[in-house]
Structure formats: structure tokens, C-alpha cells
PDB file of C-alpha atoms and ligand atoms in Angstrom:
ATOM      1  CA  UNK A  90      75.814 120.141  97.306  1.00 58.00           C
ATOM      2  CA  UNK A  91      78.405 122.532  98.689  1.00 74.00           C
ATOM      3  CA  UNK A  92      81.309 122.408  96.248  1.00 74.00           C
ATOM      4  CA  UNK A  93      83.617 124.247  98.638  1.00 84.00           C
ATOM      5  CA  UNK A  94      83.272 121.617 101.337  1.00 85.00           C
ATOM      6  CA  UNK A  95      84.968 118.261 101.872  1.00 88.00           C
ATOM      7  CA  UNK A  96      81.929 116.898 103.752  1.00 86.00           C
ATOM      8  CA  UNK A  97      81.392 114.290 101.022  1.00 89.00           C
ATOM      9  CA  UNK A  98      84.768 112.690 101.894  1.00 92.00           C
ATOM     10  CA  UNK A  99      84.217 112.808 105.666  1.00 92.00           C
ATOM     11  CA  UNK A 100      82.295 109.481 106.049  1.00 93.00           C
ATOM     12  CA  UNK A 101      85.039 107.600 104.124  1.00 95.00           C
ATOM     13  CA  UNK A 102      87.820 109.341 106.064  1.00 96.00           C
ATOM     14  CA  UNK A 103      86.200 108.630 109.454  1.00 96.00           C
ATOM     15  CA  UNK A 104      85.586 104.952 108.659  1.00 96.00           C
ATOM     16  CA  UNK A 105      89.236 104.730 107.546  1.00 97.00           C
ATOM     17  CA  UNK A 106      90.267 106.264 110.907  1.00 96.00           C
ATOM     18  CA  UNK A 107      87.958 103.865 112.809  1.00 96.00           C
ATOM     19  CA  UNK A 108      89.443 100.870 110.987  1.00 97.00           C
ATOM     20  CA  UNK A 109      93.132 101.670 111.622  1.00 96.00           C
ATOM     21  CA  UNK A 110      92.836 103.630 114.856  1.00 94.00           C
ATOM     22  CA  UNK A 111      93.917 107.236 115.423  1.00 92.00           C
ATOM     23  CA  UNK A 112      97.151 106.413 117.302  1.00 90.00           C
ATOM     24  CA  UNK A 113      98.370 104.062 114.578  1.00 92.00           C
ATOM     25  CA  UNK A 114      97.560 106.547 111.804  1.00 94.00           C
ATOM     26  CA  UNK A 115      99.271 109.534 113.442  1.00 91.00           C
ATOM     27  CA  UNK A 116     102.582 107.677 113.856  1.00 87.00           C
ATOM     28  CA  UNK A 117     102.875 104.784 111.403  1.00 91.00           C
ATOM     29  CA  UNK A 118     100.217 105.988 108.974  1.00 94.00           C
ATOM     30  CA  UNK A 119     102.117 109.266 108.529  1.00 93.00           C
ATOM     31  CA  UNK A 120     105.306 107.290 107.863  1.00 93.00           C
ATOM     32  CA  UNK A 121     103.556 105.078 105.273  1.00 95.00           C
ATOM     33  CA  UNK A 122     101.845 108.105 103.674  1.00 96.00           C
ATOM     34  CA  UNK A 123     105.278 109.753 103.415  1.00 95.00           C
ATOM     35  CA  UNK A 124     106.722 106.682 101.622  1.00 95.00           C
ATOM     36  CA  UNK A 125     103.749 106.454  99.236  1.00 97.00           C
ATOM     37  CA  UNK A 126     103.890 110.191  98.340  1.00 97.00           C
ATOM     38  CA  UNK A 127     107.674 110.227  98.017  1.00 96.00           C
ATOM     39  CA  UNK A 128     108.128 107.132  95.860  1.00 95.00           C
ATOM     40  CA  UNK A 129     104.854 107.808  94.024  1.00 96.00           C
ATOM     41  CA  UNK A 130     106.273 111.213  92.993  1.00 96.00           C
ATOM     42  CA  UNK A 131     109.651 109.718  92.008  1.00 94.00           C
ATOM     43  CA  UNK A 132     108.483 106.790  89.839  1.00 95.00           C
ATOM     44  CA  UNK A 133     107.032 108.901  86.935  1.00 95.00           C
ATOM     45  CA  UNK A 134     110.330 110.842  86.682  1.00 93.00           C
ATOM     46  CA  UNK A 135     112.278 107.559  86.836  1.00 92.00           C
ATOM     47  CA  UNK A 136     110.190 106.251  83.886  1.00 94.00           C
ATOM     48  CA  UNK A 137     110.977 109.474  81.955  1.00 92.00           C
ATOM     49  CA  UNK A 138     114.636 108.329  81.784  1.00 89.00           C
ATOM     50  CA  UNK A 139     113.526 105.449  79.512  1.00 90.00           C
ATOM     51  CA  UNK A 140     111.672 107.700  77.047  1.00 92.00           C
ATOM     52  CA  UNK A 141     114.178 109.106  74.492  1.00 90.00           C
ATOM     53  CA  UNK A 142     111.725 111.822  73.345  1.00 93.00           C
ATOM     54  CA  UNK A 143     111.889 113.431  76.807  1.00 92.00           C
ATOM     55  CA  UNK A 144     115.680 113.729  76.806  1.00 90.00           C
ATOM     56  CA  UNK A 145     115.429 117.212  75.301  1.00 91.00           C
ATOM     57  CA  UNK A 146     113.765 118.384  78.526  1.00 93.00           C
ATOM     58  CA  UNK A 147     116.669 117.234  80.709  1.00 93.00           C
ATOM     59  CA  UNK A 148     118.351 120.188  82.395  1.00 92.00           C
ATOM     60  CA  UNK A 149     121.813 118.590  82.235  1.00 89.00           C
ATOM     61  CA  UNK A 150     121.387 116.287  79.199  1.00 84.00           C
ATOM     62  CA  UNK A 151     125.021 115.184  79.148  1.00 82.00           C
ATOM     63  CA  UNK A 152     124.896 113.755  82.673  1.00 80.00           C
ATOM     64  CA  UNK A 153     123.717 110.152  82.714  1.00 76.00           C
ATOM     65  CA  UNK A 154     122.068 108.908  85.933  1.00 75.00           C
ATOM     66  CA  UNK A 155     122.796 105.215  85.570  1.00 81.00           C
ATOM     67  CA  UNK A 156     120.901 102.432  87.322  1.00 85.00           C
ATOM     68  CA  UNK A 157     123.715 101.784  89.818  1.00 87.00           C
ATOM     69  CA  UNK A 158     123.652 105.417  90.947  1.00 87.00           C
ATOM     70  CA  UNK A 159     119.855 105.408  91.253  1.00 88.00           C
ATOM     71  CA  UNK A 160     119.828 102.084  93.112  1.00 90.00           C
ATOM     72  CA  UNK A 161     122.493 103.269  95.585  1.00 91.00           C
ATOM     73  CA  UNK A 162     120.532 106.423  96.225  1.00 91.00           C
ATOM     74  CA  UNK A 163     117.215 104.572  96.703  1.00 92.00           C
ATOM     75  CA  UNK A 164     118.902 102.194  99.162  1.00 93.00           C
ATOM     76  CA  UNK A 165     120.442 105.015 101.234  1.00 92.00           C
ATOM     77  CA  UNK A 166     117.184 106.996 101.260  1.00 93.00           C
ATOM     78  CA  UNK A 167     115.151 103.942 102.359  1.00 93.00           C
ATOM     79  CA  UNK A 168     117.673 103.193 105.132  1.00 92.00           C
ATOM     80  CA  UNK A 169     117.512 106.836 106.311  1.00 89.00           C
ATOM     81  CA  UNK A 170     113.713 106.678 106.304  1.00 91.00           C
ATOM     82  CA  UNK A 171     113.652 103.468 108.373  1.00 92.00           C
ATOM     83  CA  UNK A 172     116.512 104.186 110.764  1.00 90.00           C
ATOM     84  CA  UNK A 173     116.222 107.980 111.136  1.00 86.00           C
ATOM     85  CA  UNK A 174     112.775 109.256 110.148  1.00 86.00           C
ATOM     86  CA  UNK A 175     110.748 106.436 111.693  1.00 88.00           C
ATOM     87  CA  UNK A 176     112.535 106.574 115.094  1.00 89.00           C
ATOM     88  CA  UNK A 177     112.265 110.396 114.965  1.00 84.00           C
ATOM     89  CA  UNK A 178     108.491 110.111 114.490  1.00 83.00           C
ATOM     90  CA  UNK A 179     108.399 107.651 117.382  1.00 84.00           C
ATOM     91  CA  UNK A 180     110.407 109.988 119.680  1.00 85.00           C
ATOM     92  CA  UNK A 181     108.287 113.051 118.830  1.00 83.00           C
ATOM     93  CA  UNK A 182     105.069 111.036 118.980  1.00 83.00           C
ATOM     94  CA  UNK A 183     103.984 112.112 122.509  1.00 86.00           C
ATOM     95  CA  UNK A 184     104.731 115.779 121.737  1.00 84.00           C
ATOM     96  CA  UNK A 185     102.804 115.578 118.442  1.00 83.00           C
ATOM     97  CA  UNK A 186      99.801 114.009 120.160  1.00 83.00           C
ATOM     98  CA  UNK A 187     100.018 116.516 123.049  1.00 85.00           C
ATOM     99  CA  UNK A 188      99.939 119.341 120.488  1.00 85.00           C
ATOM    100  CA  UNK A 189      96.365 118.285 119.706  1.00 87.00           C
ATOM    101  CA  UNK A 190      96.846 116.652 116.306  1.00 89.00           C
ATOM    102  CA  UNK A 191      93.717 114.662 115.648  1.00 91.00           C
ATOM    103  CA  UNK A 192      92.493 112.344 112.920  1.00 93.00           C
ATOM    104  CA  UNK A 193      88.870 112.845 113.991  1.00 91.00           C
ATOM    105  CA  UNK A 194      88.648 116.633 113.591  1.00 90.00           C
ATOM    106  CA  UNK A 195      86.044 117.836 111.054  1.00 90.00           C
ATOM    107  CA  UNK A 196      87.643 118.188 107.615  1.00 93.00           C
ATOM    108  CA  UNK A 197      88.457 121.773 106.531  1.00 93.00           C
ATOM    109  CA  UNK A 198      86.675 123.588 103.700  1.00 93.00           C
ATOM    110  CA  UNK A 199      88.511 123.548 100.343  1.00 94.00           C
ATOM    111  CA  UNK A 200      89.402 127.310 100.540  1.00 94.00           C
ATOM    112  CA  UNK A 201      90.856 126.855 104.052  1.00 95.00           C
ATOM    113  CA  UNK A 202      92.808 123.783 102.940  1.00 95.00           C
ATOM    114  CA  UNK A 203      94.241 125.776 100.005  1.00 95.00           C
ATOM    115  CA  UNK A 204      95.091 128.691 102.309  1.00 96.00           C
ATOM    116  CA  UNK A 205      96.922 126.272 104.639  1.00 96.00           C
ATOM    117  CA  UNK A 206      98.904 124.777 101.743  1.00 97.00           C
ATOM    118  CA  UNK A 207      99.862 128.197 100.268  1.00 96.00           C
ATOM    119  CA  UNK A 208     100.876 129.643 103.652  1.00 97.00           C
ATOM    120  CA  UNK A 209     102.783 126.455 104.557  1.00 97.00           C
ATOM    121  CA  UNK A 210     104.786 126.774 101.317  1.00 97.00           C
ATOM    122  CA  UNK A 211     105.605 130.439 102.090  1.00 97.00           C
ATOM    123  CA  UNK A 212     106.631 129.657 105.694  1.00 97.00           C
ATOM    124  CA  UNK A 213     108.674 126.566 104.733  1.00 97.00           C
ATOM    125  CA  UNK A 214     110.404 128.457 101.900  1.00 97.00           C
ATOM    126  CA  UNK A 215     111.406 131.317 104.229  1.00 98.00           C
ATOM    127  CA  UNK A 216     112.738 128.892 106.878  1.00 98.00           C
ATOM    128  CA  UNK A 217     114.490 126.766 104.259  1.00 97.00           C
ATOM    129  CA  UNK A 218     116.157 129.772 102.594  1.00 98.00           C
ATOM    130  CA  UNK A 219     117.923 130.963 105.762  1.00 98.00           C
ATOM    131  CA  UNK A 220     118.769 127.568 107.242  1.00 97.00           C
ATOM    132  CA  UNK A 221     119.952 126.190 103.896  1.00 97.00           C
ATOM    133  CA  UNK A 222     122.073 129.307 103.313  1.00 97.00           C
ATOM    134  CA  UNK A 223     123.631 128.846 106.784  1.00 96.00           C
ATOM    135  CA  UNK A 224     124.307 125.176 105.989  1.00 96.00           C
ATOM    136  CA  UNK A 225     126.606 126.329 103.188  1.00 96.00           C
ATOM    137  CA  UNK A 226     129.099 127.740 105.705  1.00 94.00           C
ATOM    138  CA  UNK A 227     132.208 126.109 107.206  1.00 92.00           C
ATOM    139  CA  UNK A 228     131.716 123.028 109.330  1.00 93.00           C
ATOM    140  CA  UNK A 229     127.972 123.012 108.675  1.00 94.00           C
ATOM    141  CA  UNK A 230     128.668 122.358 105.016  1.00 94.00           C
ATOM    142  CA  UNK A 231     131.665 120.079 105.561  1.00 94.00           C
ATOM    143  CA  UNK A 232     129.994 117.737 108.037  1.00 95.00           C
ATOM    144  CA  UNK A 233     126.297 117.991 107.229  1.00 95.00           C
ATOM    145  CA  UNK A 234     125.099 119.577 103.984  1.00 96.00           C
ATOM    146  CA  UNK A 235     127.886 118.199 101.740  1.00 95.00           C
ATOM    147  CA  UNK A 236     126.056 114.826 101.686  1.00 94.00           C
ATOM    148  CA  UNK A 237     123.073 116.341  99.840  1.00 94.00           C
ATOM    149  CA  UNK A 238     125.509 117.831  97.323  1.00 95.00           C
ATOM    150  CA  UNK A 239     126.952 114.420  96.407  1.00 91.00           C
ATOM    151  CA  UNK A 240     124.759 114.706  93.323  1.00 88.00           C
ATOM    152  CA  UNK A 241     125.690 117.635  91.063  1.00 89.00           C
ATOM    153  CA  UNK A 242     123.044 116.546  88.551  1.00 88.00           C
ATOM    154  CA  UNK A 243     120.108 115.529  90.743  1.00 90.00           C
ATOM    155  CA  UNK A 244     117.262 113.106  89.975  1.00 89.00           C
ATOM    156  CA  UNK A 245     113.946 112.775  91.834  1.00 90.00           C
ATOM    157  CA  UNK A 246     115.000 110.471  94.654  1.00 89.00           C
ATOM    158  CA  UNK A 247     117.962 112.698  95.657  1.00 91.00           C
ATOM    159  CA  UNK A 248     115.457 115.135  97.223  1.00 91.00           C
ATOM    160  CA  UNK A 249     115.777 113.488 100.643  1.00 92.00           C
ATOM    161  CA  UNK A 250     119.304 112.164 100.159  1.00 92.00           C
ATOM    162  CA  UNK A 251     120.878 114.018 103.075  1.00 93.00           C
ATOM    163  CA  UNK A 252     122.697 113.759 106.396  1.00 93.00           C
ATOM    164  CA  UNK A 253     120.312 112.648 109.202  1.00 90.00           C
ATOM    165  CA  UNK A 254     120.889 115.960 111.010  1.00 92.00           C
ATOM    166  CA  UNK A 255     119.873 117.856 107.875  1.00 93.00           C
ATOM    167  CA  UNK A 256     116.716 115.748 107.673  1.00 89.00           C
ATOM    168  CA  UNK A 257     115.935 116.849 111.220  1.00 88.00           C
ATOM    169  CA  UNK A 258     116.923 120.527 110.864  1.00 92.00           C
ATOM    170  CA  UNK A 259     115.317 121.242 107.478  1.00 93.00           C
ATOM    171  CA  UNK A 260     112.404 118.883 108.119  1.00 89.00           C
ATOM    172  CA  UNK A 261     111.327 121.100 111.038  1.00 90.00           C
ATOM    173  CA  UNK A 262     110.385 123.837 108.534  1.00 94.00           C
ATOM    174  CA  UNK A 263     107.916 121.492 106.862  1.00 93.00           C
ATOM    175  CA  UNK A 264     105.721 121.078 109.929  1.00 90.00           C
ATOM    176  CA  UNK A 265     105.523 124.728 111.078  1.00 92.00           C
ATOM    177  CA  UNK A 266     102.785 125.739 108.598  1.00 93.00           C
ATOM    178  CA  UNK A 267     100.286 122.912 109.124  1.00 91.00           C
ATOM    179  CA  UNK A 268     100.664 123.230 112.903  1.00 90.00           C
ATOM    180  CA  UNK A 269      99.905 126.964 112.854  1.00 92.00           C
ATOM    181  CA  UNK A 270      96.832 126.606 110.642  1.00 92.00           C
ATOM    182  CA  UNK A 271      95.410 123.260 111.594  1.00 87.00           C
ATOM    183  CA  UNK A 272      95.674 120.271 113.874  1.00 86.00           C
ATOM    184  CA  UNK A 273      94.002 117.690 111.702  1.00 91.00           C
ATOM    185  CA  UNK A 274      95.792 114.720 110.215  1.00 94.00           C
ATOM    186  CA  UNK A 275      93.976 114.957 106.880  1.00 96.00           C
ATOM    187  CA  UNK A 276      95.374 118.468 106.240  1.00 95.00           C
ATOM    188  CA  UNK A 277      98.836 117.318 107.365  1.00 94.00           C
ATOM    189  CA  UNK A 278      98.802 114.461 104.845  1.00 96.00           C
ATOM    190  CA  UNK A 279      97.566 116.673 101.981  1.00 97.00           C
ATOM    191  CA  UNK A 280     100.356 119.162 102.751  1.00 96.00           C
ATOM    192  CA  UNK A 281     102.924 116.341 103.037  1.00 96.00           C
ATOM    193  CA  UNK A 282     101.903 114.975  99.622  1.00 97.00           C
ATOM    194  CA  UNK A 283     102.074 118.426  97.998  1.00 96.00           C
ATOM    195  CA  UNK A 284     105.418 119.337  99.524  1.00 96.00           C
ATOM    196  CA  UNK A 285     106.963 115.928  98.693  1.00 96.00           C
ATOM    197  CA  UNK A 286     105.844 116.174  95.066  1.00 95.00           C
ATOM    198  CA  UNK A 287     107.304 119.705  94.910  1.00 95.00           C
ATOM    199  CA  UNK A 288     110.718 118.665  96.272  1.00 96.00           C
ATOM    200  CA  UNK A 289     110.916 115.529  94.068  1.00 96.00           C
ATOM    201  CA  UNK A 290     109.970 117.569  90.969  1.00 95.00           C
ATOM    202  CA  UNK A 291     112.526 120.194  91.921  1.00 94.00           C
ATOM    203  CA  UNK A 292     115.275 117.509  91.990  1.00 95.00           C
ATOM    204  CA  UNK A 293     113.921 115.578  88.976  1.00 94.00           C
ATOM    205  CA  UNK A 294     116.468 116.932  86.496  1.00 93.00           C
ATOM    206  CA  UNK A 295     113.613 117.656  84.034  1.00 94.00           C
ATOM    207  CA  UNK A 296     112.156 121.030  83.103  1.00 92.00           C
ATOM    208  CA  UNK A 297     108.868 120.344  81.326  1.00 93.00           C
ATOM    209  CA  UNK A 298     107.264 123.387  79.647  1.00 90.00           C
ATOM    210  CA  UNK A 299     103.780 121.964  80.357  1.00 89.00           C
ATOM    211  CA  UNK A 300     104.357 121.704  84.118  1.00 87.00           C
ATOM    212  CA  UNK A 301     101.399 123.229  85.960  1.00 86.00           C
ATOM    213  CA  UNK A 302     103.795 124.830  88.470  1.00 86.00           C
ATOM    214  CA  UNK A 303     105.037 127.167  85.691  1.00 85.00           C
ATOM    215  CA  UNK A 304     101.799 129.104  86.209  1.00 88.00           C
ATOM    216  CA  UNK A 305     102.566 129.908  89.855  1.00 90.00           C
ATOM    217  CA  UNK A 306     104.162 133.354  90.383  1.00 88.00           C
ATOM    218  CA  UNK A 307     107.770 133.323  91.696  1.00 93.00           C
ATOM    219  CA  UNK A 308     107.889 129.501  91.456  1.00 94.00           C
ATOM    220  CA  UNK A 309     111.490 128.240  91.268  1.00 92.00           C
ATOM    221  CA  UNK A 310     111.006 124.709  90.013  1.00 90.00           C
ATOM    222  CA  UNK A 311     113.529 122.154  88.806  1.00 94.00           C
ATOM    223  CA  UNK A 312     115.614 124.533  86.685  1.00 92.00           C
ATOM    224  CA  UNK A 313     116.174 126.883  89.611  1.00 95.00           C
ATOM    225  CA  UNK A 314     117.228 124.235  92.161  1.00 95.00           C
ATOM    226  CA  UNK A 315     119.222 122.234  89.604  1.00 94.00           C
ATOM    227  CA  UNK A 316     121.514 125.266  89.229  1.00 95.00           C
ATOM    228  CA  UNK A 317     122.186 125.118  92.980  1.00 96.00           C
ATOM    229  CA  UNK A 318     123.281 121.469  92.680  1.00 95.00           C
ATOM    230  CA  UNK A 319     125.362 122.093  89.585  1.00 93.00           C
ATOM    231  CA  UNK A 320     127.261 125.110  90.913  1.00 93.00           C
ATOM    232  CA  UNK A 321     126.946 124.759  94.734  1.00 90.00           C
ATOM    233  CA  UNK A 322     126.182 128.487  95.090  1.00 89.00           C
ATOM    234  CA  UNK A 323     123.063 130.658  95.199  1.00 94.00           C
ATOM    235  CA  UNK A 324     119.398 129.724  94.667  1.00 96.00           C
ATOM    236  CA  UNK A 325     118.997 128.689  98.327  1.00 97.00           C
ATOM    237  CA  UNK A 326     115.186 128.802  98.534  1.00 97.00           C
ATOM    238  CA  UNK A 327     113.219 125.573  98.292  1.00 96.00           C
ATOM    239  CA  UNK A 328     110.162 126.755  96.384  1.00 96.00           C
ATOM    240  CA  UNK A 329     110.020 130.407  95.304  1.00 96.00           C
ATOM    241  CA  UNK A 330     112.512 132.737  93.621  1.00 96.00           C
ATOM    242  CA  UNK A 331     111.761 136.032  95.385  1.00 97.00           C
ATOM    243  CA  UNK A 332     113.979 135.595  98.472  1.00 97.00           C
ATOM    244  CA  UNK A 333     117.060 134.844  96.361  1.00 97.00           C
ATOM    245  CA  UNK A 334     116.212 137.869  94.199  1.00 96.00           C
ATOM    246  CA  UNK A 335     115.738 140.203  97.187  1.00 97.00           C
ATOM    247  CA  UNK A 336     118.944 139.070  98.915  1.00 97.00           C
ATOM    248  CA  UNK A 337     121.010 138.881  95.731  1.00 96.00           C
ATOM    249  CA  UNK A 338     121.786 135.161  95.867  1.00 96.00           C
ATOM    250  CA  UNK A 339     120.443 134.294  92.427  1.00 95.00           C
ATOM    251  CA  UNK A 340     122.392 136.856  90.344  1.00 95.00           C
ATOM    252  CA  UNK A 341     124.777 134.187  88.964  1.00 94.00           C
ATOM    253  CA  UNK A 342     121.816 132.078  87.890  1.00 94.00           C
ATOM    254  CA  UNK A 343     120.125 134.934  86.051  1.00 93.00           C
ATOM    255  CA  UNK A 344     123.307 136.125  84.369  1.00 92.00           C
ATOM    256  CA  UNK A 345     123.952 132.601  83.081  1.00 91.00           C
ATOM    257  CA  UNK A 346     120.363 132.460  81.826  1.00 87.00           C
ATOM    258  CA  UNK A 347     120.941 135.745  80.014  1.00 88.00           C
ATOM    259  CA  UNK A 348     124.151 134.457  78.377  1.00 87.00           C
ATOM    260  CA  UNK A 349     122.340 131.289  77.256  1.00 82.00           C
ATOM    261  CA  UNK A 350     119.463 133.318  75.821  1.00 82.00           C
ATOM    262  CA  UNK A 351     121.738 135.686  73.884  1.00 84.00           C
ATOM    263  CA  UNK A 352     123.728 132.714  72.489  1.00 82.00           C
ATOM    264  CA  UNK A 353     120.473 131.122  71.384  1.00 78.00           C
ATOM    265  CA  UNK A 354     119.366 134.313  69.649  1.00 77.00           C
ATOM    266  CA  UNK A 355     122.770 134.700  67.974  1.00 80.00           C
ATOM    267  CA  UNK A 356     122.602 131.096  66.710  1.00 77.00           C
ATOM    268  CA  UNK A 357     119.050 131.655  65.431  1.00 74.00           C
ATOM    269  CA  UNK A 358     120.187 134.842  63.681  1.00 72.00           C
ATOM    270  CA  UNK A 359     123.013 132.975  61.911  1.00 69.00           C
ATOM    271  CA  UNK A 360     120.724 130.218  60.673  1.00 66.00           C
ATOM    272  CA  UNK A 361     118.260 132.725  59.188  1.00 63.00           C
TER     273      UNK A 361
HETATM  274 ZN1   ZN B1860     122.764 123.341  99.241  1.00 62.86          ZN
HETATM  275 ZN1   ZN B1861     118.660 119.782  96.660  1.00 62.86          ZN
END
């Protein structure tokens, strides 16, 4: 058996495609997959709010995200998904199909799938950094991006809580990678699931030391993006830290980290 191949999944995937039909899966299947990945990523973090032991991992422990706030946010996000994202998928449907996206293409090898995911993260992060930074200026912020900043202490579901135009503008960066590297629906869905988990985790309000993403070099994570929501400045990248470091937009974040660390050491010194 070739462990670097996804051939063992292929028969199940193709019978799934035969059952639902390629056209249905590309449009509505992608929408449903998006909902499943998005809410599936959010629910574990939502449950964390009911576990007192985990409170020590909250980035802003004094900010309570009550049920009313969460419910309002879920409602607005669901309405945006149904009345903005779904029609958008419908409008772009012919262009997506004309681009050659297929559900019947042979599945990629595991190394190629990983390469696609890594490169898609790098491309999306670069696009997101510059567009997000631009969205913090003048009328762009006032009329579009301010909506996403309604929540100064974010929680999972706030990831896609945004103005419809922002959904369109920033969402474009998500599809560049998979379309450069592949035209198969399977890869697109795997990427969608990975990217949605990343953005929900990044808005979760929790910084768990055991998170597997801590092992990835230059990974920003929840702590990094939470600072952006709390202070409204700097840390513009979606995934990695290097662009903010290179362009000097994370200096406030790192100096606050340094102050926190030295206070912690001073307090430890006193107690000894
Ligand atoms: Zn912002
Ligand atoms: Zn955000």
C-alpha cells in the first residue's frame, strides 16, 4: 500500500460524487461543507466557556462573552452566510465551473495536498496582510472593516462576523492558492476546512499551550490576532507573524509582551 497516496479514499469519494452530482457539490456542497467546518470548529471553543478549569487560558479573562452576545453573533453570521455567501457562490458559479474545477479529478498525493495547503496559507496571509492593513484607513475602516471590530474580545464565531463587502474582498484571498495549485473539489474542501479552523481558533479568545499550531514556525495564533481586536492596531496578518515583524506593525504587541514578562519575573522574584 502506498502510504503517500489517497487512492484508498478515491472509490468512496467518487461514489459520493456520483450520488450527489458534480454540479450540486461544487455549488451547494461547498456551501454546506463551509457551514459544517465553520460551526464544527466553533462548537468546541463554545463548550470551553462552560469549563471553569479552562478560564486560565482565556486571553482576556475579565471579558465575559454572554449567551446573548454569542446568540446575536451566530444569528448575524448565519444571515450573512445565507443572504451574502450563498448568492455570491451562485453568481460566481459559471466562472468557477469554467475555471475547470472538477469533483471527478484524480485525488492528489498526500505530499502535494500538504504543499497546496502550506502555499495557500502563505499566499492568503500575504494578501490578507496588505488588504486588511488598507481596510484600517479612512472610509474603508469607517464603512466596512469597523463591523468586524465590533468585538474587542473575540470568540470563535466572530471570525466571519464582517461587512458583506469585507467577506467578498478578503474572501478572494482564500481561493487564490487552491486555484493556482489544483482544480479539484476535494483539495478545495480540505483547504477550506483547514483555513476555517485556523480563523476560528485565531478568534477563539483562548491560548492553549498544547495547541498543535504552536509548533509551526512564525504562526500567529489566537494571542496574536486577539491583540489586534483589543487594540485596533498592528498584527494585520491572518496566519503568520513574519510580515508584521518585517514591516514593523507588531512592535506594540511585542513591547507589551515584554512588559508582561518582566512584571511576571518581578512578581516571581518577590514571592521567592
Ligand atoms: Zn482589523
Ligand atoms: Zn479578526
